[in-house]
Amino acid sequence: MRRVRMKKVAFIGLGVMGYPMAGHLANAGYNVTVYNRTHEKAIAWQKEHQGNIALTPKEAANNCDVVFICVGNDDDVRAVTLGGNGALASMAKHAVLVDHTTASAELARELSKHCQQQHISFIDAPVSGGQAGAENGVLTIMCGGEQHIFDQVKPIMDAYARFSQLMGDVGSGQLAKMVNQICFTNVVQGLAEGFNFAQKAGLDTDKLIDTISKGAAGSWQMDNRGKTMCAGEFDFGFAVDWVRKDLAIAFAEAEKIGAELPNTKILDQYYKEVQEMGGNRWDTSSLITRFQK
């Protein structure tokens, strides 16, 4: 494996995405310190990877060149960055804070201001690719910030990403992620309707997917979730609870900028029905169950 110059980094948040992302950094030769709210998860990570564990975000970020965050929502990001035990309490001048959380553009701008006051650089960098993308190190990253800071952190993020792009100023990464969530959920909706139709029509869905995936209906969702969707297997990481959180962020932003999202609002209600069926932790392809009631 290609080794890199040792660089001290912290990774805060070891969920289904952060756990493997931090592992890729350690495997690439970086000096990694991890923090997770549930400390047992950090201990488990250390048993698998060479690295250090911290008891607070402040401890994890101390003297690091780059601090990565991947937590749940805006409030979670504030909890691990601000305050006496937050990462910003110990980050050195000219270090870089990179937030991989899918959060609001408003939060990104807020964090950037806090960082500027301490001469720390900031990049908002939400990811796409799901749990499988994180585990396989092939995520897509949408970033907001300054070009020279992006150029500085991109080689590090390459440990778990196949593609990273600077979209514009701070907040642009989060805006791009909102577009990603709008687009992919509408694709899932089309697959759910189509495959439900196919099943009721008595078609062999494996043969169907093998055929229509080669044409205009083909997509990443069809290739990676089509057959499992038809089989009723919904344990692939990105939960319904999380997609509804992401869509709520997009709806709030759409209200601010005057963008209409009529179809997305309908399918958000469909996901609400899936939650009411007990599917909170099912992955997003579980949308098909709404049509099978």
mmCIF file of C-alpha atoms in Angstrom:
data_model
loop_
_atom_site.group_PDB
_atom_site.id
_atom_site.type_symbol
_atom_site.label_atom_id
_atom_site.label_comp_id
_atom_site.label_asym_id
_atom_site.label_seq_id
_atom_site.Cartn_x
_atom_site.Cartn_y
_atom_site.Cartn_z
ATOM 1 C CA MET A 1 0.000 0.000 0.000
ATOM 2 C CA ARG A 2 1.217 3.505 -0.806
ATOM 3 C CA ARG A 3 2.386 5.233 2.363
ATOM 4 C CA VAL A 4 1.986 8.955 2.936
ATOM 5 C CA ARG A 5 3.855 11.532 4.960
ATOM 6 C CA MET A 6 2.629 11.306 8.520
ATOM 7 C CA LYS A 7 0.056 13.992 9.279
ATOM 8 C CA LYS A 8 -1.885 14.265 12.503
ATOM 9 C CA VAL A 9 -5.644 14.179 11.976
ATOM 10 C CA ALA A 10 -8.713 13.685 14.140
ATOM 11 C CA PHE A 11 -11.968 12.020 13.167
ATOM 12 C CA ILE A 12 -15.024 12.853 15.248
ATOM 13 C CA GLY A 13 -18.047 10.582 14.803
ATOM 14 C CA LEU A 14 -17.796 6.836 14.209
ATOM 15 C CA GLY A 15 -21.208 6.000 12.794
ATOM 16 C CA VAL A 16 -21.814 3.797 9.770
ATOM 17 C CA MET A 17 -19.954 6.348 7.635
ATOM 18 C CA GLY A 18 -17.316 7.740 9.972
ATOM 19 C CA TYR A 19 -16.095 4.395 11.297
ATOM 20 C CA PRO A 20 -14.792 3.121 7.932
ATOM 21 C CA MET A 21 -13.706 6.612 6.780
ATOM 22 C CA ALA A 22 -11.457 6.969 9.821
ATOM 23 C CA GLY A 23 -10.185 3.460 9.156
ATOM 24 C CA HIS A 24 -9.146 4.382 5.616
ATOM 25 C CA LEU A 25 -7.178 7.336 6.994
ATOM 26 C CA ALA A 26 -5.338 5.061 9.423
ATOM 27 C CA ASN A 27 -4.686 2.494 6.694
ATOM 28 C CA ALA A 28 -3.272 5.237 4.462
ATOM 29 C CA GLY A 29 -0.638 6.027 7.074
ATOM 30 C CA TYR A 30 -2.072 9.065 8.830
ATOM 31 C CA ASN A 31 -1.715 9.565 12.579
ATOM 32 C CA VAL A 32 -5.406 9.338 13.513
ATOM 33 C CA THR A 33 -7.147 10.142 16.777
ATOM 34 C CA VAL A 34 -10.853 9.298 16.954
ATOM 35 C CA TYR A 35 -13.690 10.415 19.186
ATOM 36 C CA ASN A 36 -17.195 9.008 19.419
ATOM 37 C CA ARG A 37 -19.993 9.915 21.796
ATOM 38 C CA THR A 38 -20.411 6.206 22.605
ATOM 39 C CA HIS A 39 -16.888 5.465 23.775
ATOM 40 C CA GLU A 40 -17.211 1.712 23.257
ATOM 41 C CA LYS A 41 -17.392 2.365 19.504
ATOM 42 C CA ALA A 42 -14.042 4.162 19.646
ATOM 43 C CA ILE A 43 -12.520 1.260 21.565
ATOM 44 C CA ALA A 44 -13.812 -1.172 18.932
ATOM 45 C CA TRP A 45 -12.332 1.010 16.181
ATOM 46 C CA GLN A 46 -8.929 1.046 17.866
ATOM 47 C CA LYS A 47 -8.943 -2.749 18.032
ATOM 48 C CA GLU A 48 -9.256 -2.819 14.240
ATOM 49 C CA HIS A 49 -6.993 0.068 13.306
ATOM 50 C CA GLN A 50 -3.760 1.684 14.370
ATOM 51 C CA GLY A 51 -4.686 4.977 16.022
ATOM 52 C CA ASN A 52 -5.560 6.800 19.207
ATOM 53 C CA ILE A 53 -8.863 7.389 20.984
ATOM 54 C CA ALA A 54 -9.942 10.491 22.889
ATOM 55 C CA LEU A 55 -12.525 11.129 25.585
ATOM 56 C CA THR A 56 -13.644 14.513 24.223
ATOM 57 C CA PRO A 57 -13.638 16.290 20.858
ATOM 58 C CA LYS A 58 -11.245 18.829 22.385
ATOM 59 C CA GLU A 59 -8.775 16.087 23.261
ATOM 60 C CA ALA A 60 -9.091 14.505 19.820
ATOM 61 C CA ALA A 61 -8.460 17.785 17.972
ATOM 62 C CA ASN A 62 -5.484 18.905 20.041
ATOM 63 C CA ASN A 63 -2.526 19.823 17.795
ATOM 64 C CA CYS A 64 -4.088 18.188 14.741
ATOM 65 C CA ASP A 65 -3.479 19.474 11.228
ATOM 66 C CA VAL A 66 -6.970 18.514 10.089
ATOM 67 C CA VAL A 67 -10.098 17.648 12.094
ATOM 68 C CA PHE A 68 -12.850 15.710 10.324
ATOM 69 C CA ILE A 69 -16.427 15.554 11.606
ATOM 70 C CA CYS A 70 -19.161 13.133 10.567
ATOM 71 C CA VAL A 71 -22.109 13.230 12.963
ATOM 72 C CA GLY A 72 -25.888 13.376 12.732
ATOM 73 C CA ASN A 73 -27.265 16.885 12.335
ATOM 74 C CA ASP A 74 -26.683 20.600 12.945
ATOM 75 C CA ASP A 75 -27.018 20.333 16.722
ATOM 76 C CA ASP A 76 -24.634 17.365 16.841
ATOM 77 C CA VAL A 77 -22.046 19.367 14.891
ATOM 78 C CA ARG A 78 -22.343 22.275 17.315
ATOM 79 C CA ALA A 79 -22.021 19.874 20.258
ATOM 80 C CA VAL A 80 -18.677 18.499 19.057
ATOM 81 C CA THR A 81 -17.166 21.774 17.832
ATOM 82 C CA LEU A 82 -18.280 24.554 20.185
ATOM 83 C CA GLY A 83 -17.972 24.977 23.930
ATOM 84 C CA GLY A 84 -15.274 24.065 26.391
ATOM 85 C CA ASN A 85 -14.931 20.443 25.236
ATOM 86 C CA GLY A 86 -15.500 21.125 21.537
ATOM 87 C CA ALA A 87 -12.892 20.635 18.850
ATOM 88 C CA LEU A 88 -12.397 24.367 18.328
ATOM 89 C CA ALA A 89 -11.266 24.713 21.942
ATOM 90 C CA SER A 90 -7.943 23.028 21.144
ATOM 91 C CA MET A 91 -7.402 23.423 17.402
ATOM 92 C CA ALA A 92 -4.230 25.259 16.479
ATOM 93 C CA LYS A 93 -4.060 28.292 14.219
ATOM 94 C CA HIS A 94 -4.045 27.421 10.512
ATOM 95 C CA ALA A 95 -5.465 23.939 11.129
ATOM 96 C CA VAL A 96 -8.449 22.873 9.003
ATOM 97 C CA LEU A 97 -11.897 21.775 10.155
ATOM 98 C CA VAL A 98 -13.719 19.568 7.612
ATOM 99 C CA ASP A 99 -17.371 18.782 8.244
ATOM 100 C CA HIS A 100 -18.637 15.671 6.430
ATOM 101 C CA THR A 101 -22.022 15.843 8.171
ATOM 102 C CA THR A 102 -25.053 16.416 5.956
ATOM 103 C CA ALA A 103 -26.230 19.627 7.574
ATOM 104 C CA SER A 104 -27.605 23.046 6.653
ATOM 105 C CA ALA A 105 -25.723 25.612 4.600
ATOM 106 C CA GLU A 106 -26.521 28.063 7.396
ATOM 107 C CA LEU A 107 -24.607 25.909 9.880
ATOM 108 C CA ALA A 108 -21.627 25.748 7.515
ATOM 109 C CA ARG A 109 -21.473 29.538 7.356
ATOM 110 C CA GLU A 110 -21.866 29.755 11.139
ATOM 111 C CA LEU A 111 -18.984 27.347 11.723
ATOM 112 C CA SER A 112 -16.836 29.160 9.201
ATOM 113 C CA LYS A 113 -17.247 32.397 11.176
ATOM 114 C CA HIS A 114 -16.224 30.677 14.401
ATOM 115 C CA CYS A 115 -13.174 29.258 12.633
ATOM 116 C CA GLN A 116 -12.193 32.605 11.141
ATOM 117 C CA GLN A 117 -12.138 34.151 14.603
ATOM 118 C CA GLN A 118 -9.484 31.577 15.576
ATOM 119 C CA HIS A 119 -7.543 31.683 12.281
ATOM 120 C CA ILE A 120 -8.727 28.156 11.463
ATOM 121 C CA SER A 121 -9.824 27.166 7.958
ATOM 122 C CA PHE A 122 -13.137 25.471 7.267
ATOM 123 C CA ILE A 123 -14.553 23.213 4.536
ATOM 124 C CA ASP A 124 -18.115 21.894 4.450
ATOM 125 C CA ALA A 125 -17.829 18.525 2.761
ATOM 126 C CA PRO A 126 -20.932 16.300 2.807
ATOM 127 C CA VAL A 127 -20.502 12.917 1.168
ATOM 128 C CA SER A 128 -22.516 10.657 -1.117
ATOM 129 C CA GLY A 129 -22.174 6.934 -1.630
ATOM 130 C CA GLY A 130 -23.701 5.490 1.502
ATOM 131 C CA GLN A 131 -22.318 2.904 3.858
ATOM 132 C CA ALA A 132 -20.954 0.776 1.015
ATOM 133 C CA GLY A 133 -19.151 3.778 -0.455
ATOM 134 C CA ALA A 134 -17.576 4.560 2.904
ATOM 135 C CA GLU A 135 -16.509 0.966 3.498
ATOM 136 C CA ASN A 136 -15.030 0.641 0.001
ATOM 137 C CA GLY A 137 -13.396 4.067 0.038
ATOM 138 C CA VAL A 138 -15.261 5.330 -3.041
ATOM 139 C CA LEU A 139 -17.306 8.241 -1.713
ATOM 140 C CA THR A 140 -18.139 11.387 -3.657
ATOM 141 C CA ILE A 141 -17.505 14.607 -1.724
ATOM 142 C CA MET A 142 -19.113 17.993 -2.400
ATOM 143 C CA CYS A 143 -17.155 20.830 -0.816
ATOM 144 C CA GLY A 144 -17.578 24.484 0.025
ATOM 145 C CA GLY A 145 -14.693 26.780 0.934
ATOM 146 C CA GLU A 146 -11.513 28.293 -0.434
ATOM 147 C CA GLN A 147 -9.631 26.651 -3.302
ATOM 148 C CA HIS A 148 -6.244 26.527 -1.586
ATOM 149 C CA ILE A 149 -7.741 24.910 1.520
ATOM 150 C CA PHE A 150 -9.589 22.370 -0.605
ATOM 151 C CA ASP A 151 -6.315 21.609 -2.411
ATOM 152 C CA GLN A 152 -4.706 21.030 0.970
ATOM 153 C CA VAL A 153 -7.260 18.522 2.277
ATOM 154 C CA LYS A 154 -8.232 16.737 -0.949
ATOM 155 C CA PRO A 155 -5.211 14.372 -0.944
ATOM 156 C CA ILE A 156 -6.178 13.309 2.580
ATOM 157 C CA MET A 157 -9.832 12.788 1.694
ATOM 158 C CA ASP A 158 -8.681 10.671 -1.249
ATOM 159 C CA ALA A 159 -8.134 7.916 1.316
ATOM 160 C CA TYR A 160 -11.906 7.301 1.244
ATOM 161 C CA ALA A 161 -13.143 9.178 -1.820
ATOM 162 C CA ARG A 162 -13.045 8.466 -5.524
ATOM 163 C CA PHE A 163 -14.104 12.000 -6.425
ATOM 164 C CA SER A 164 -14.094 15.355 -4.641
ATOM 165 C CA GLN A 165 -15.182 18.692 -6.067
ATOM 166 C CA LEU A 166 -15.090 22.251 -4.756
ATOM 167 C CA MET A 167 -18.545 23.616 -5.521
ATOM 168 C CA GLY A 168 -17.981 27.209 -4.411
ATOM 169 C CA ASP A 169 -17.895 29.261 -1.222
ATOM 170 C CA VAL A 170 -18.643 27.872 2.249
ATOM 171 C CA GLY A 171 -22.117 26.318 2.240
ATOM 172 C CA SER A 172 -21.929 25.269 -1.404
ATOM 173 C CA GLY A 173 -21.090 21.694 -0.471
ATOM 174 C CA GLN A 174 -24.222 21.435 1.633
ATOM 175 C CA LEU A 175 -26.333 22.987 -1.127
ATOM 176 C CA ALA A 176 -24.966 20.446 -3.603
ATOM 177 C CA LYS A 177 -25.782 17.625 -1.177
ATOM 178 C CA MET A 178 -29.372 18.880 -0.977
ATOM 179 C CA VAL A 179 -29.611 18.569 -4.756
ATOM 180 C CA ASN A 180 -28.140 15.058 -4.513
ATOM 181 C CA GLN A 181 -30.781 14.020 -1.981
ATOM 182 C CA ILE A 182 -33.604 15.533 -4.029
ATOM 183 C CA CYS A 183 -32.454 13.699 -7.153
ATOM 184 C CA PHE A 184 -31.694 10.272 -5.732
ATOM 185 C CA THR A 185 -34.882 10.023 -3.674
ATOM 186 C CA ASN A 186 -36.949 10.793 -6.748
ATOM 187 C CA VAL A 187 -35.080 8.020 -8.584
ATOM 188 C CA VAL A 188 -35.902 5.615 -5.737
ATOM 189 C CA GLN A 189 -39.550 6.636 -6.035
ATOM 190 C CA GLY A 190 -39.568 5.707 -9.724
ATOM 191 C CA LEU A 191 -37.969 2.337 -8.988
ATOM 192 C CA ALA A 192 -40.442 1.611 -6.196
ATOM 193 C CA GLU A 193 -43.421 2.300 -8.446
ATOM 194 C CA GLY A 194 -41.947 0.412 -11.394
ATOM 195 C CA PHE A 195 -40.885 -2.690 -9.489
ATOM 196 C CA ASN A 196 -44.157 -2.859 -7.606
ATOM 197 C CA PHE A 197 -45.900 -2.761 -10.987
ATOM 198 C CA ALA A 198 -43.577 -5.511 -12.275
ATOM 199 C CA GLN A 199 -44.237 -7.764 -9.299
ATOM 200 C CA LYS A 200 -48.001 -7.367 -9.582
ATOM 201 C CA ALA A 201 -47.735 -8.064 -13.321
ATOM 202 C CA GLY A 202 -45.899 -11.310 -12.622
ATOM 203 C CA LEU A 203 -42.596 -10.381 -14.242
ATOM 204 C CA ASP A 204 -39.292 -11.959 -13.248
ATOM 205 C CA THR A 205 -37.739 -8.890 -11.643
ATOM 206 C CA ASP A 206 -34.162 -10.212 -11.802
ATOM 207 C CA LYS A 207 -34.454 -10.601 -15.564
ATOM 208 C CA LEU A 208 -36.252 -7.273 -15.784
ATOM 209 C CA ILE A 209 -33.478 -5.417 -13.957
ATOM 210 C CA ASP A 210 -30.757 -7.138 -15.985
ATOM 211 C CA THR A 211 -32.548 -5.913 -19.116
ATOM 212 C CA ILE A 212 -33.777 -2.392 -18.428
ATOM 213 C CA SER A 213 -30.661 -1.409 -16.486
ATOM 214 C CA LYS A 214 -28.865 -1.447 -19.847
ATOM 215 C CA GLY A 215 -31.171 1.234 -21.249
ATOM 216 C CA ALA A 216 -32.560 4.654 -20.388
ATOM 217 C CA ALA A 217 -33.981 3.462 -17.045
ATOM 218 C CA GLY A 218 -30.553 2.470 -15.753
ATOM 219 C CA SER A 219 -29.100 4.142 -12.646
ATOM 220 C CA TRP A 220 -26.816 3.557 -9.694
ATOM 221 C CA GLN A 221 -29.891 2.909 -7.572
ATOM 222 C CA MET A 222 -31.147 0.248 -9.963
ATOM 223 C CA ASP A 223 -27.735 -1.444 -10.169
ATOM 224 C CA ASN A 224 -27.132 -1.436 -6.423
ATOM 225 C CA ARG A 225 -30.584 -1.576 -4.849
ATOM 226 C CA GLY A 226 -32.929 -2.931 -7.509
ATOM 227 C CA LYS A 227 -32.726 -6.647 -6.797
ATOM 228 C CA THR A 228 -32.558 -6.235 -3.022
ATOM 229 C CA MET A 229 -35.525 -3.867 -3.166
ATOM 230 C CA CYS A 230 -37.548 -6.501 -4.984
ATOM 231 C CA ALA A 231 -36.401 -9.138 -2.487
ATOM 232 C CA GLY A 232 -37.527 -7.035 0.472
ATOM 233 C CA GLU A 233 -33.991 -6.579 1.823
ATOM 234 C CA PHE A 234 -33.561 -3.137 3.360
ATOM 235 C CA ASP A 235 -30.414 -3.303 5.479
ATOM 236 C CA PHE A 236 -27.981 -1.176 3.473
ATOM 237 C CA GLY A 237 -27.065 1.656 5.782
ATOM 238 C CA PHE A 238 -28.825 4.892 4.799
ATOM 239 C CA ALA A 239 -31.927 4.842 6.959
ATOM 240 C CA VAL A 240 -35.346 6.361 6.312
ATOM 241 C CA ASP A 241 -34.951 8.517 9.427
ATOM 242 C CA TRP A 242 -31.827 10.061 7.949
ATOM 243 C CA VAL A 243 -33.239 10.713 4.509
ATOM 244 C CA ARG A 244 -36.191 12.537 6.044
ATOM 245 C CA LYS A 245 -33.738 14.619 8.088
ATOM 246 C CA ASP A 246 -31.862 15.486 4.883
ATOM 247 C CA LEU A 247 -35.036 16.339 2.989
ATOM 248 C CA ALA A 248 -36.180 18.619 5.809
ATOM 249 C CA ILE A 249 -32.943 20.568 5.359
ATOM 250 C CA ALA A 250 -33.616 20.830 1.624
ATOM 251 C CA PHE A 251 -37.210 21.974 2.195
ATOM 252 C CA ALA A 252 -36.052 24.726 4.567
ATOM 253 C CA GLU A 253 -33.501 25.948 2.035
ATOM 254 C CA ALA A 254 -36.026 25.762 -0.805
ATOM 255 C CA GLU A 255 -38.345 28.010 1.192
ATOM 256 C CA LYS A 256 -35.564 30.573 1.558
ATOM 257 C CA ILE A 257 -34.597 30.656 -2.128
ATOM 258 C CA GLY A 258 -38.066 30.212 -3.637
ATOM 259 C CA ALA A 259 -37.508 26.791 -5.217
ATOM 260 C CA GLU A 260 -40.451 24.402 -5.649
ATOM 261 C CA LEU A 261 -40.092 20.751 -4.639
ATOM 262 C CA PRO A 262 -43.607 19.341 -5.147
ATOM 263 C CA ASN A 263 -42.683 15.752 -6.016
ATOM 264 C CA THR A 264 -40.070 15.539 -3.284
ATOM 265 C CA LYS A 265 -42.593 16.697 -0.687
ATOM 266 C CA ILE A 266 -44.964 13.934 -1.761
ATOM 267 C CA LEU A 267 -42.357 11.213 -1.488
ATOM 268 C CA ASP A 268 -41.245 12.592 1.885
ATOM 269 C CA GLN A 269 -44.767 11.809 3.078
ATOM 270 C CA TYR A 270 -44.421 8.321 1.600
ATOM 271 C CA TYR A 271 -41.272 7.885 3.704
ATOM 272 C CA LYS A 272 -43.285 9.045 6.694
ATOM 273 C CA GLU A 273 -45.677 6.170 5.986
ATOM 274 C CA VAL A 274 -42.712 3.779 5.927
ATOM 275 C CA GLN A 275 -41.692 5.090 9.354
ATOM 276 C CA GLU A 276 -45.218 4.468 10.612
ATOM 277 C CA MET A 277 -44.855 0.867 9.380
ATOM 278 C CA GLY A 278 -41.799 0.497 11.642
ATOM 279 C CA GLY A 279 -39.242 1.116 8.909
ATOM 280 C CA ASN A 280 -37.296 3.932 10.569
ATOM 281 C CA ARG A 281 -33.990 2.074 10.225
ATOM 282 C CA TRP A 282 -34.702 0.438 6.878
ATOM 283 C CA ASP A 283 -32.685 1.852 4.011
ATOM 284 C CA THR A 284 -34.262 4.205 1.492
ATOM 285 C CA SER A 285 -35.108 1.459 -0.999
ATOM 286 C CA SER A 286 -37.781 0.370 1.495
ATOM 287 C CA LEU A 287 -40.022 2.956 -0.168
ATOM 288 C CA ILE A 288 -41.440 0.050 -2.194
ATOM 289 C CA THR A 289 -43.182 -1.256 0.939
ATOM 290 C CA ARG A 290 -45.454 1.764 0.866
ATOM 291 C CA PHE A 291 -46.928 0.492 -2.425
ATOM 292 C CA GLN A 292 -47.231 -3.094 -1.196
ATOM 293 C CA LYS A 293 -49.555 -2.343 1.742
#
